[in-house]
Coordinates of C-alpha atoms in Angstrom, one line a residue:
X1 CA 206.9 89.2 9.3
X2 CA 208.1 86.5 7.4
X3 CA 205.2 84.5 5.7
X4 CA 204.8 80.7 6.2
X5 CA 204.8 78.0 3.5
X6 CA 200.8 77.2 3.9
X7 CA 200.9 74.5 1.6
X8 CA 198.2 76.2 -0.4
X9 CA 199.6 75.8 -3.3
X10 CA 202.3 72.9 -3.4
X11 CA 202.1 69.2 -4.8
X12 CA 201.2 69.9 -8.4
X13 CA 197.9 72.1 -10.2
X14 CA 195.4 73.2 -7.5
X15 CA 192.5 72.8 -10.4
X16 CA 192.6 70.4 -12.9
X17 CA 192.3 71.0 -16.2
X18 CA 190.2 68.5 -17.1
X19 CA 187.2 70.2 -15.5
X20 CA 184.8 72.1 -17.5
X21 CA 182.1 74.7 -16.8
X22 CA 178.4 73.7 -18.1
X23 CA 177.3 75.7 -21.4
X24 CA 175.5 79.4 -20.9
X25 CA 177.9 80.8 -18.3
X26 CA 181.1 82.9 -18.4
X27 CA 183.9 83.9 -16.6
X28 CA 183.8 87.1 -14.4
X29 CA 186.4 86.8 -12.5
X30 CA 190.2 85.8 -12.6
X31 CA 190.2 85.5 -8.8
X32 CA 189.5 82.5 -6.8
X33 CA 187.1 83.0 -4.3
X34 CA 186.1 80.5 -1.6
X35 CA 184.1 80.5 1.7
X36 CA 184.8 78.2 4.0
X37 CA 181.4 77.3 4.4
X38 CA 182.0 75.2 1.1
X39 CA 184.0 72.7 2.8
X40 CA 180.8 71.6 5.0
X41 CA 179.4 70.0 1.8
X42 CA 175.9 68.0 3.1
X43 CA 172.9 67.6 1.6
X44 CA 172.1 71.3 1.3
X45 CA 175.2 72.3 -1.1
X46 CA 175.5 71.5 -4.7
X47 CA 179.5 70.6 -5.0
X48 CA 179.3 72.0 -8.7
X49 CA 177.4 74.8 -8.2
X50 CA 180.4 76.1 -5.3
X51 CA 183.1 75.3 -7.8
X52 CA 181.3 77.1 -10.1
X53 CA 180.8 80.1 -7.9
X54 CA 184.7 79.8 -6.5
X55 CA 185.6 80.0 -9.6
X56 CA 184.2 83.5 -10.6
X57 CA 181.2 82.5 -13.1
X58 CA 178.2 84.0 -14.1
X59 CA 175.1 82.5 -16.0
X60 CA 175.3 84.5 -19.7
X61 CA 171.6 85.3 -19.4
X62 CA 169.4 85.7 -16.5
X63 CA 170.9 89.0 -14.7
X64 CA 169.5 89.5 -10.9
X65 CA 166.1 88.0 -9.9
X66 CA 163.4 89.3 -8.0
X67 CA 164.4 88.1 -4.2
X68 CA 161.6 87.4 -1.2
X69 CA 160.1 90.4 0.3
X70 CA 160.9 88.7 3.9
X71 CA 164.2 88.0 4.8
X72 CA 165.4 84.4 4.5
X73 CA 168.8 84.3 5.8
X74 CA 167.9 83.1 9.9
X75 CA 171.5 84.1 11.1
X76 CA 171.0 87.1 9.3
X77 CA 169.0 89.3 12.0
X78 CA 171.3 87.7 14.8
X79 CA 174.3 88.7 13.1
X80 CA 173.3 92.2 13.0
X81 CA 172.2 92.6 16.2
X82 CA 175.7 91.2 17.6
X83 CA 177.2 93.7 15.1
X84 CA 175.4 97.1 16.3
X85 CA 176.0 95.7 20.1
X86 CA 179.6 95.6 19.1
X87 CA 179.5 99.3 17.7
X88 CA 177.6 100.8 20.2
X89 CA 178.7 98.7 23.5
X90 CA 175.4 99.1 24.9
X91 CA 172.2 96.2 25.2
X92 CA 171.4 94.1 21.9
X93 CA 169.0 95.9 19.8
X94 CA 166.6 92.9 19.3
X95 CA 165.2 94.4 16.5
X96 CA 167.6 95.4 14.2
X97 CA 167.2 97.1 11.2
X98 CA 168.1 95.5 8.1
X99 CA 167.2 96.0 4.4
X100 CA 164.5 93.4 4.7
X101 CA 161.0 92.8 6.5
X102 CA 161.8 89.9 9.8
X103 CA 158.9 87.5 10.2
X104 CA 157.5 87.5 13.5
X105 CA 158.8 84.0 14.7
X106 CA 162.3 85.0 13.0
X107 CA 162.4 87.8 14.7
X108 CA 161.3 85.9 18.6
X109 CA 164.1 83.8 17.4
X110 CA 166.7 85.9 17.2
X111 CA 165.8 88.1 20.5
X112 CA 166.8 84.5 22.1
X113 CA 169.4 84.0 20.4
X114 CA 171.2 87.1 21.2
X115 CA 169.9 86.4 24.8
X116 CA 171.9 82.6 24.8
X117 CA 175.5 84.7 22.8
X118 CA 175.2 86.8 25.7
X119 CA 175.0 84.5 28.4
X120 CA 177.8 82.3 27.2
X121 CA 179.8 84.8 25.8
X122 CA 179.4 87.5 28.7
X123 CA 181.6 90.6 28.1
X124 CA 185.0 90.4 29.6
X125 CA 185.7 93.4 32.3
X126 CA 189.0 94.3 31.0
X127 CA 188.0 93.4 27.3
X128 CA 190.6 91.0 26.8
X129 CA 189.3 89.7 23.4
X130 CA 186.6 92.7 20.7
X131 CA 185.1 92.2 17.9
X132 CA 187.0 92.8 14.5
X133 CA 184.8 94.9 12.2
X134 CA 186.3 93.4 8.8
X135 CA 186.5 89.3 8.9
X136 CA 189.6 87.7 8.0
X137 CA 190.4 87.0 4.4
X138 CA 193.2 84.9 3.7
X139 CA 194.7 85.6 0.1
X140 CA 197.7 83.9 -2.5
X141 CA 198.5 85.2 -5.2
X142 CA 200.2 82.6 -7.9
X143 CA 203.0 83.7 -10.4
X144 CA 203.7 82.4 -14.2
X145 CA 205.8 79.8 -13.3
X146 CA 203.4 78.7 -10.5
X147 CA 202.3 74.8 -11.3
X148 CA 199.0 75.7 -10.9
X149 CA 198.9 79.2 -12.8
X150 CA 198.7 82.5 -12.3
X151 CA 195.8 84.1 -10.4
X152 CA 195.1 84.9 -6.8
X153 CA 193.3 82.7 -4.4
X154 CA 190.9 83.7 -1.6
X155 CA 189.7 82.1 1.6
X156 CA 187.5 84.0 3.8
X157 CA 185.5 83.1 7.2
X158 CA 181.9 83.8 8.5
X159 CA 180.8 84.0 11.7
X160 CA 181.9 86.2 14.9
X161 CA 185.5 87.1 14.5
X162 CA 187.3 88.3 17.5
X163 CA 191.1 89.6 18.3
X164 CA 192.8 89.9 21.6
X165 CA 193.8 93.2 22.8
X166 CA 197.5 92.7 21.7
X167 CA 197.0 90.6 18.7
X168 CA 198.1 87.6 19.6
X169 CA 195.2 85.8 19.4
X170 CA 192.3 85.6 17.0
X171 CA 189.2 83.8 17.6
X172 CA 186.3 82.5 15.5
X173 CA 183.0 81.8 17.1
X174 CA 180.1 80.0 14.8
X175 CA 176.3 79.9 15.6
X176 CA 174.3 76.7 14.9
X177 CA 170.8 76.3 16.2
X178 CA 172.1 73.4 18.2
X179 CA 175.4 71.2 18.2
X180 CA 175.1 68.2 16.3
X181 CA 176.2 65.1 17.2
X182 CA 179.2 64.7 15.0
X183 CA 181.9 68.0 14.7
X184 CA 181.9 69.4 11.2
X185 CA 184.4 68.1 8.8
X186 CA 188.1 68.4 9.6
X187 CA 188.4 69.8 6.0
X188 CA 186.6 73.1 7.2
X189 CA 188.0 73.3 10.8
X190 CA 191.3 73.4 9.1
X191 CA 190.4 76.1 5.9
X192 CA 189.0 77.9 8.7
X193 CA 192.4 77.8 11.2
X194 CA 194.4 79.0 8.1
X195 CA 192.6 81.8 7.1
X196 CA 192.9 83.2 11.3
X197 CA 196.6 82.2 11.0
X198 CA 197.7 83.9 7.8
X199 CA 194.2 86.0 7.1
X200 CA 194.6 90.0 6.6
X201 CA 194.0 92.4 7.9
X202 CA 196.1 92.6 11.2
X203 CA 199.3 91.3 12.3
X204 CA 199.4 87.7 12.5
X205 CA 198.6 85.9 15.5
X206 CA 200.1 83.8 17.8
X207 CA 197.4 81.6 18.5
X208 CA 194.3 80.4 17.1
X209 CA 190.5 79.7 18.4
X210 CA 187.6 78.1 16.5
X211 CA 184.3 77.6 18.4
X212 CA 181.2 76.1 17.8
X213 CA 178.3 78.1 19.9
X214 CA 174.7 76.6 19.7
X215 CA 171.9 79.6 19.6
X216 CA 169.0 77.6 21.6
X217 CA 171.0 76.6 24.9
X218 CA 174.3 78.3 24.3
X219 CA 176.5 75.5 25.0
X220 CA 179.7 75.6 23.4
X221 CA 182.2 73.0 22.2
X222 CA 185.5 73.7 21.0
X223 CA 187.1 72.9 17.6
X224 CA 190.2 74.0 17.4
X225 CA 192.5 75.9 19.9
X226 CA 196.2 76.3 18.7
X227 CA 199.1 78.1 17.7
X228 CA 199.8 79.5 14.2
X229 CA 201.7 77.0 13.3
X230 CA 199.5 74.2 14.3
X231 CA 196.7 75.5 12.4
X232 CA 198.9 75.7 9.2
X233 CA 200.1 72.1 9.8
X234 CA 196.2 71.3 10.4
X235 CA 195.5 72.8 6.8
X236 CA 198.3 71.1 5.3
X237 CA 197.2 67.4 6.2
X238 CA 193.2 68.0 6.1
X239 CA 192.1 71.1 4.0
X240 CA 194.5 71.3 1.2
X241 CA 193.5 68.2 -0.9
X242 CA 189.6 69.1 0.1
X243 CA 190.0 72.6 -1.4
X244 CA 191.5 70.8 -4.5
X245 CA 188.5 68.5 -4.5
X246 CA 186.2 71.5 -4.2
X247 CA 187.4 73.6 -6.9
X248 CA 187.5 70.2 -9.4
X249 CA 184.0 69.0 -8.3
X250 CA 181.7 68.5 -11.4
X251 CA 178.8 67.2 -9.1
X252 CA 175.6 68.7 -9.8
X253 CA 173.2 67.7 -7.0
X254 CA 169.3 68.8 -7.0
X255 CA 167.7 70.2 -4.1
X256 CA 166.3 73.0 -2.3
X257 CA 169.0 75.3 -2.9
X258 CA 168.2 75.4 -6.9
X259 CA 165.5 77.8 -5.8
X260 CA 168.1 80.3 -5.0
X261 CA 171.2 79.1 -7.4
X262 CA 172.3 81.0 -9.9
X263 CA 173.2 78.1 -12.0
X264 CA 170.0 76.8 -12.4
X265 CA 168.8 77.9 -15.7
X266 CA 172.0 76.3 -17.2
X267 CA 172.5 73.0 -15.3
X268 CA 172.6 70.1 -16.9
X269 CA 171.1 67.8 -14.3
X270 CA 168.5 69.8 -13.1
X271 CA 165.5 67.8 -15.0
X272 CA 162.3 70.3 -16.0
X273 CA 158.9 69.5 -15.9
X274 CA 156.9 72.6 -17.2
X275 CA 153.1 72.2 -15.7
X276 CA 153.8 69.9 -12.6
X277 CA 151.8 71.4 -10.3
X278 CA 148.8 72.7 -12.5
X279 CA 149.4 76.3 -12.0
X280 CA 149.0 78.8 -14.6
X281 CA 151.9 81.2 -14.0
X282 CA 155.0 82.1 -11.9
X283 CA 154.8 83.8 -8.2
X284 CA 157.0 86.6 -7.5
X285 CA 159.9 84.7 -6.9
X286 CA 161.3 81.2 -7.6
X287 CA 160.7 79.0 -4.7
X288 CA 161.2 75.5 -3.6
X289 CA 158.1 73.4 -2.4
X290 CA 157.7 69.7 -1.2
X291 CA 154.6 67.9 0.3
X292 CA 155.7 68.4 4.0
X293 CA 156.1 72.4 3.2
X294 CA 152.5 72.0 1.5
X295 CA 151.1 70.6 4.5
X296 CA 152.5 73.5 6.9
X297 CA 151.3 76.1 4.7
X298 CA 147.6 74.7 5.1
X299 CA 147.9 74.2 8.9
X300 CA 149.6 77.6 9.1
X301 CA 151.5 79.8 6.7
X302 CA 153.9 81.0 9.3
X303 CA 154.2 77.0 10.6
X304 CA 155.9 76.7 6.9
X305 CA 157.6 80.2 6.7
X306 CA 159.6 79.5 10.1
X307 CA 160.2 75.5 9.2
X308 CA 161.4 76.5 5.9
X309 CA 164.3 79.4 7.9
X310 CA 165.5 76.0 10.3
X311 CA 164.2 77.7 13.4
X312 CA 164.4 75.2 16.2
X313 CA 161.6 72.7 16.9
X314 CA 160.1 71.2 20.2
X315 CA 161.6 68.2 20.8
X316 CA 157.9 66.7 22.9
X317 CA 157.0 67.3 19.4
X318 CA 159.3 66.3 16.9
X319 CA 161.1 63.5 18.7
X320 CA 158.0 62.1 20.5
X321 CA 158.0 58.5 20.8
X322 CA 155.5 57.7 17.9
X323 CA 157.6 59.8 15.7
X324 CA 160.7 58.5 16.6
X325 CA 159.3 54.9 16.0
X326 CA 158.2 55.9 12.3
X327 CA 161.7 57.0 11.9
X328 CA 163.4 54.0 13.3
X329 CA 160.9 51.6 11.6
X330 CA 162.1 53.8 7.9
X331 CA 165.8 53.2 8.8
X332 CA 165.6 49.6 9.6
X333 CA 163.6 49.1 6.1
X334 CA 166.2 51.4 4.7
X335 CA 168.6 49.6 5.6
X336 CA 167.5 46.0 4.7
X337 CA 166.7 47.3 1.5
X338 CA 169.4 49.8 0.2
X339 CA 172.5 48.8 1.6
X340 CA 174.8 46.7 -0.8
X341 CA 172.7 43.4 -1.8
X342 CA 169.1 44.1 -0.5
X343 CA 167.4 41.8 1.5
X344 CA 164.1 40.1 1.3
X345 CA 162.4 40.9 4.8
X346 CA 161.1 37.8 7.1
X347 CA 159.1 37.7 9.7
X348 CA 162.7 37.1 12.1
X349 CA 163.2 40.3 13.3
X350 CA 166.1 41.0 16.0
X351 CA 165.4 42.0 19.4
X352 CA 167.7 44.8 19.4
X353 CA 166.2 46.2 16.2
X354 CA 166.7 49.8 16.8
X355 CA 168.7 51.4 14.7
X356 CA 171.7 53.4 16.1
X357 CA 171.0 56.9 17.0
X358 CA 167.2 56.0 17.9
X359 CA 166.0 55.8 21.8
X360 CA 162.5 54.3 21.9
X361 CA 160.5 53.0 25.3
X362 CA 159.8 49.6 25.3
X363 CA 156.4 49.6 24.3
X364 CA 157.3 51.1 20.8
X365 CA 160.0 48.7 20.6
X366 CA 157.9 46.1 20.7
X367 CA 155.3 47.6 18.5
X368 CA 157.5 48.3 16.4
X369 CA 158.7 44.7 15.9
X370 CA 155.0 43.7 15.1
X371 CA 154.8 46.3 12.0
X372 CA 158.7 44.9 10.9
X373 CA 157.0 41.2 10.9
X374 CA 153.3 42.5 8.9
X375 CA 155.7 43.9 6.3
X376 CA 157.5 40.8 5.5
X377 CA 154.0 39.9 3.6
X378 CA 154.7 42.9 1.2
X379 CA 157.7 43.1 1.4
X380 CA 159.3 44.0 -2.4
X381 CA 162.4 43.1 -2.6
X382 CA 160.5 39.4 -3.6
X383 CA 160.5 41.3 -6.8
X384 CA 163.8 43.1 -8.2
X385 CA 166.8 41.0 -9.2
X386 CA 169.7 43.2 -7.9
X387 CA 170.5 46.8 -6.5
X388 CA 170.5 48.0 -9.8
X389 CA 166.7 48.0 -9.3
X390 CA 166.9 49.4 -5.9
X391 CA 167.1 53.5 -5.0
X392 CA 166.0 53.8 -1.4
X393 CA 164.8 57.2 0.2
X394 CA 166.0 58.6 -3.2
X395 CA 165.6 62.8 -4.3
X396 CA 163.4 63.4 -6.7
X397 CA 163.9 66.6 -7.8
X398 CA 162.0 68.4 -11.2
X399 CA 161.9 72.1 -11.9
X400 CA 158.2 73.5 -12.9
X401 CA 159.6 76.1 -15.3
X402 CA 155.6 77.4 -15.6
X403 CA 155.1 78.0 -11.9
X404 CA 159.1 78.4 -11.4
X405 CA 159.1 76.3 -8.1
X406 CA 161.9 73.9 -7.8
X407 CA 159.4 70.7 -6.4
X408 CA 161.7 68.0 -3.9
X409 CA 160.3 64.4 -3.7
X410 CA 161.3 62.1 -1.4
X411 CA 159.6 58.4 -1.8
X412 CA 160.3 55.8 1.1
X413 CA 161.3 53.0 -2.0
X414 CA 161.8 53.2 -5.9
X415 CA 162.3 50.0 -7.4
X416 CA 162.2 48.5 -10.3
X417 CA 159.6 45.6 -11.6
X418 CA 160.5 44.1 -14.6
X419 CA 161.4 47.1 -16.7
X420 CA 159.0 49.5 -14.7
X421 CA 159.2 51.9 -11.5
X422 CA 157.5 51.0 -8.3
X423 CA 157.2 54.5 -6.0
X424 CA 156.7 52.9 -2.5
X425 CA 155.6 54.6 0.5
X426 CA 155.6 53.2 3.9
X427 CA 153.2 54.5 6.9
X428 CA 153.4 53.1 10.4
X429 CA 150.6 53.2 12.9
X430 CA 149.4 51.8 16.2
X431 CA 146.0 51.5 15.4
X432 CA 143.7 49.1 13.0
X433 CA 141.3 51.3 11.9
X434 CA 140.9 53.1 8.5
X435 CA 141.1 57.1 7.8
X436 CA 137.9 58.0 6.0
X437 CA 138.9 61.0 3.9
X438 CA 140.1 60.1 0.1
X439 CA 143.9 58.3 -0.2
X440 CA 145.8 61.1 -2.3
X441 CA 143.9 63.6 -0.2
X442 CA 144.8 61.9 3.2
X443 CA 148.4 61.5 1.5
X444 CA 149.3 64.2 -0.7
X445 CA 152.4 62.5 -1.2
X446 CA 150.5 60.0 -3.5
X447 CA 149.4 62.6 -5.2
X448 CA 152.7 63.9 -6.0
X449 CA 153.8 60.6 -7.5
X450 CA 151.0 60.0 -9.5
X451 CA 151.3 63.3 -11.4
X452 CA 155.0 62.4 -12.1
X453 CA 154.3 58.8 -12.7
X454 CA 151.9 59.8 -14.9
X455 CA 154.3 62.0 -17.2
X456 CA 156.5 59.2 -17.4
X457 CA 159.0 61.2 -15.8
X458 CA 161.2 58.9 -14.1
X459 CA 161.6 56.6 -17.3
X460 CA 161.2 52.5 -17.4
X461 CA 159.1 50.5 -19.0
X462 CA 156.1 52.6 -20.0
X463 CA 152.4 52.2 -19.0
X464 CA 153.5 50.0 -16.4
X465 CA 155.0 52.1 -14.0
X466 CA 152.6 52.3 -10.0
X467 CA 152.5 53.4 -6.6
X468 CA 152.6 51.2 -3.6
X469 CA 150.7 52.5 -0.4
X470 CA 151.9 50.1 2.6
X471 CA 150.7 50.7 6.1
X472 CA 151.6 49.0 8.6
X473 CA 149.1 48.5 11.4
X474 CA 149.5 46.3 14.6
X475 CA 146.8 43.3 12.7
X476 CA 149.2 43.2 10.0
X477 CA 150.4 45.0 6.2
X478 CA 147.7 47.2 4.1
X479 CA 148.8 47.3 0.7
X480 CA 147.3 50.0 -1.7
X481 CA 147.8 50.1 -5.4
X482 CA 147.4 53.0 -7.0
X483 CA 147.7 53.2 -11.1
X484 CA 148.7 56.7 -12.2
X485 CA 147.6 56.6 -15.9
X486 CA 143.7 56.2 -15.0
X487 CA 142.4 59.5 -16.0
X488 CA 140.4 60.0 -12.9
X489 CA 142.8 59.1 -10.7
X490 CA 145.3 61.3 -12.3
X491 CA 142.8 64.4 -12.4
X492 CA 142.0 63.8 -8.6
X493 CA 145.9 64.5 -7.7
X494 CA 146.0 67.6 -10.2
X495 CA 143.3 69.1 -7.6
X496 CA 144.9 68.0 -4.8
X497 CA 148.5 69.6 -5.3
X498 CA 147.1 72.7 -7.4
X499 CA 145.1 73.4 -4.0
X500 CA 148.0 73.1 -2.1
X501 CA 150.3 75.2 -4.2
X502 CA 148.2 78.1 -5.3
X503 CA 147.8 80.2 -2.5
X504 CA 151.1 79.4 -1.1
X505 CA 152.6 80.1 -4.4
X506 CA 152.4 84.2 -3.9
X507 CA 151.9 84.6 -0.5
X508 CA 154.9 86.9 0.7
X509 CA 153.8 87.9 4.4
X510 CA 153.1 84.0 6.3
X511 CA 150.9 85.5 8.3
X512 CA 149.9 83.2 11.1
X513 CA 146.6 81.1 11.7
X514 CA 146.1 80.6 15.1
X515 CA 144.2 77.4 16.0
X516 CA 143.7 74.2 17.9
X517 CA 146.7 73.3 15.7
X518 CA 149.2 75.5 17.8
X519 CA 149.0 72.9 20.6
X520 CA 150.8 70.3 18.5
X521 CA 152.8 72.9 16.8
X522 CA 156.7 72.4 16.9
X523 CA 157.5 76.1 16.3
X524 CA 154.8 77.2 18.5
X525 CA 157.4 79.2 20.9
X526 CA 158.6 81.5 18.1
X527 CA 155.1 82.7 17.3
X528 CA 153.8 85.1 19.3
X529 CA 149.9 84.8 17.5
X530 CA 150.1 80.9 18.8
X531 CA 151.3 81.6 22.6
X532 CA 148.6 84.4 22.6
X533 CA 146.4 82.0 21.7
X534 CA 147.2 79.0 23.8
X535 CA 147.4 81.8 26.8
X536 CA 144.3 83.0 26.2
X537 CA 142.0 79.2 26.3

């Protein structure tokens, strides 16, 4: 079968030489291996640490790490249920074995997810379309003479790979926990048609199928539904110059997923601050950990184990109205603030303030506008000169190489105040009256920033650098300052994030801590502890 241009390789080098690997790793591999799942990019992916991998490096030093005792991967379990159904041809084991231990809400979670692939993928009668047992791997292998040099090139696929009876039609079908509102890129729609057109093993089809499939309600949207050639022409104009892009990328971008990269003892972005959170020692394994995680862990260990896999949340309690106001209040301000030139806010605020993608009743519309015109009073963009001095909703990322937890900050507002940072943190509410308990113990956010204020870690002028508390209350703007470098002030946080670190920090089972919590819990129906409890009052 004769095999068609792809345009994989055409219109000059597919890498450039210009890009260059960070020091401490080396090469492993001549072969070029990328997943599709690269081409998502978002906030969860570090571009240089996938050209890295794609490319076949390996830190120098390191070697394997210890990995968690429980299993992390949330599609994981789901995955191999589907694949012993597809063996055996009999009911989905919703227990399947696997080389790791399932938390209990992962574990609920995937018996329902099974349940929803069922239901909208029931099993044809005369099993027009199985299940293939080895994905699809599209491969290229360059010559000398090749612009872009010799080597071979590898595309491959995840998800639930299936084949018509005759061959002529291959079809791709990928689990989400729900469908967002925007497809994913066009980019990885179009890697993803290629590798089904021209992947091995198995004759090439005629036609090719992409589907999205959402694991909580098992609708289903289409992405791509084609022939062969359509999907080649669909790679040509939308995936060939993003593959290009992904194999160049230099861009290092902190997060989460340093916990579990590779790359991390060797990046060069990745900033280190040994002693962060007061802790004496590593856990088992290197983790990430925020304020919002910290918070879960003391409500609930498993609250923070299944938040941390992405299992889905109740919507009554993560979209309820005062939540969603809070939200839509932080984009507004976000907005006013961050984008281009910022904006000093007035009390003149628009009717139709709502920012797109936000639905709130009236009354927290109108509330809303109330907070908007108490924070023109503090309002700080009285006092930067440009948006040089401006990072809104910024990452702070720092890697605690004594506790080895990779810690992600994420302050409402930094700006800058003649020559020194200004961490800002907004709070909405509909009621006047204080919160008794201690500021950084009420706010362990505050806490957070003090301890890197304090270190001097995010640079400007030093000695000078504060937090800004602003709450926004129906009578008008609360405005806290809180100075970092007073000793007592700073040893108060050190207690207040050691105490929410330490346990957590080498806990490996999340067991679950059932409670008058549970009724405002938004994983509650994964936990089989919380609806035993809730059942049971």
């Amino acid at each position: 079968m004769r095999r068609h241009d792809t345009g994989f390789h055409r219109q000059g080098a597919l890498m450039s030489d210009s890009w260059l690997p960070p020091d401490g790793v080396r090469r492993v591999s001549d072969i070029i291996k990328v997943s599709v799942g690269m081409f998502k990019g978002g906030d969860l992916r570090c571009p240089a640490a996938d050209a890295l991998k794609a490319r076949g490096y390996q830190p120098e030093r390191g070697g394997r790490r210890r990995q968690e005792r429980l299993e992390q991967f949330a599609f994981g379990p789901f995955m191999a249920a589907c694949d012993a159904r597809s063996r055996a041809g009999d009911e989905p084991d919703e227990r399947p074995r696997r080389s790791k231990p399932i938390h209990d809400g992962l574990r609920e979670w995937t018996a329902h997810a099974v349940e929803s692939y069922v239901a909208a993928f029931p099993e044809e009668p005369d099993h027009v379309m199985s299940e293939v047992e080895t994905p699809w791997r599209y491969s290229h292998v360059a010559t000398e003479s090749s612009p872009f040099g010799k080597g071979e090139y590898q595309l491959t696929v995840w998800g639930r790979c299936l084949r018509s009876r005759d061959g002529t039609v291959r079809e791709l079908r990928l689990p989400v926990n729900r469908l967002g509102r925007q497809q994913p890129p066009e980019s990885f729609i179009a890697a993803a048609a290629l590798v089904l057109a021209e992947g091995a093993p198995g004759p090439r089809p005629e036609r090719v199928r992409i589907t999205e499939f959402a694991l909580l309600d098992g609708k289903v949207r289409p992405l791509f539904d084609g022939t062969r050639d359509e999907a080649l022409a669909a790679y040509r104009s939308r995936g060939r110059a993003a593959l290009t892009a992904l194999l160049d990328s230099q861009e290092y971008r902190p997060g989460v997923g340093c916990a579990d990269c590779a790359y991390t003892a060797v990046c060069p972005v990745l900033r280190r601050a040994p002693g962060l959170l007061g802790v004496d020692g590593p856990g088992p394994v290197r983790r990430w950990w925020s304020v919002t995680n910290g918070r879960n862990y003391q409500i609930c260990p498993a609250r923070d184990q299944m938040r941390r896999l992405h299992l889905p949340t109740a919507d009554e309690v993560e979209r309820a109205a005062a939540v969603e106001r809070g939200r839509a209040l932080h984009a507004y301000l976000a907005e006013r603030h961050g984008s281009g030139s910022p904006r000093l806010c007035t009390v003149r605020i628009p009717e139709q303030w709502v920012p797109e993608g936000f639905e709130l009743p009236e009354s927290e519309r109108v509330l809303g506008t109330k907070l908007l015109r108490g924070h023109a009073a503090v309002c700080p963009m009285r006092l930067v000169r440009d948006a040089t001095d401006v990072r809104g909703e910024p990452r702070v990322v720092r890697y605690d190489t004594t506790a080895e937890v990779v810690v992600v900050a994420k302050p409402d507002l930094l700006y800058r105040d003649r020559g020194a940072w200004v961490w800002r943190e907004t709070k909405t509410t509909s009621r006047d009256r204080h919160g008794a308990r201690p500021l950084l113990e009420e706010y362990p956010q505050l806490a957070l920033a003090v301890m890197l204020l304090a270190r001097g870690d995010l640079g400007g002028t030093p000695g000078r650098a504060r937090i800004e508390f602003e709450v926004l209350r129906p009578g008008g703007a609360d405005l806290e300052i809180i100075d970092p470098y007073i000793p007592e002030t700073r040893a108060t946080a050190g207690t207040v994030v050691h105490e929410m670190v330490s346990r957590w920090l080498r806990d490996e089972e999340y067991a679950p801590r059932p409670g008058r919590a549970c009724d405002r819990c938004d994983t509650a129906r994964w936990c089989t502890s919380g609806t035993a409890f809730q059942a049971a009052r």
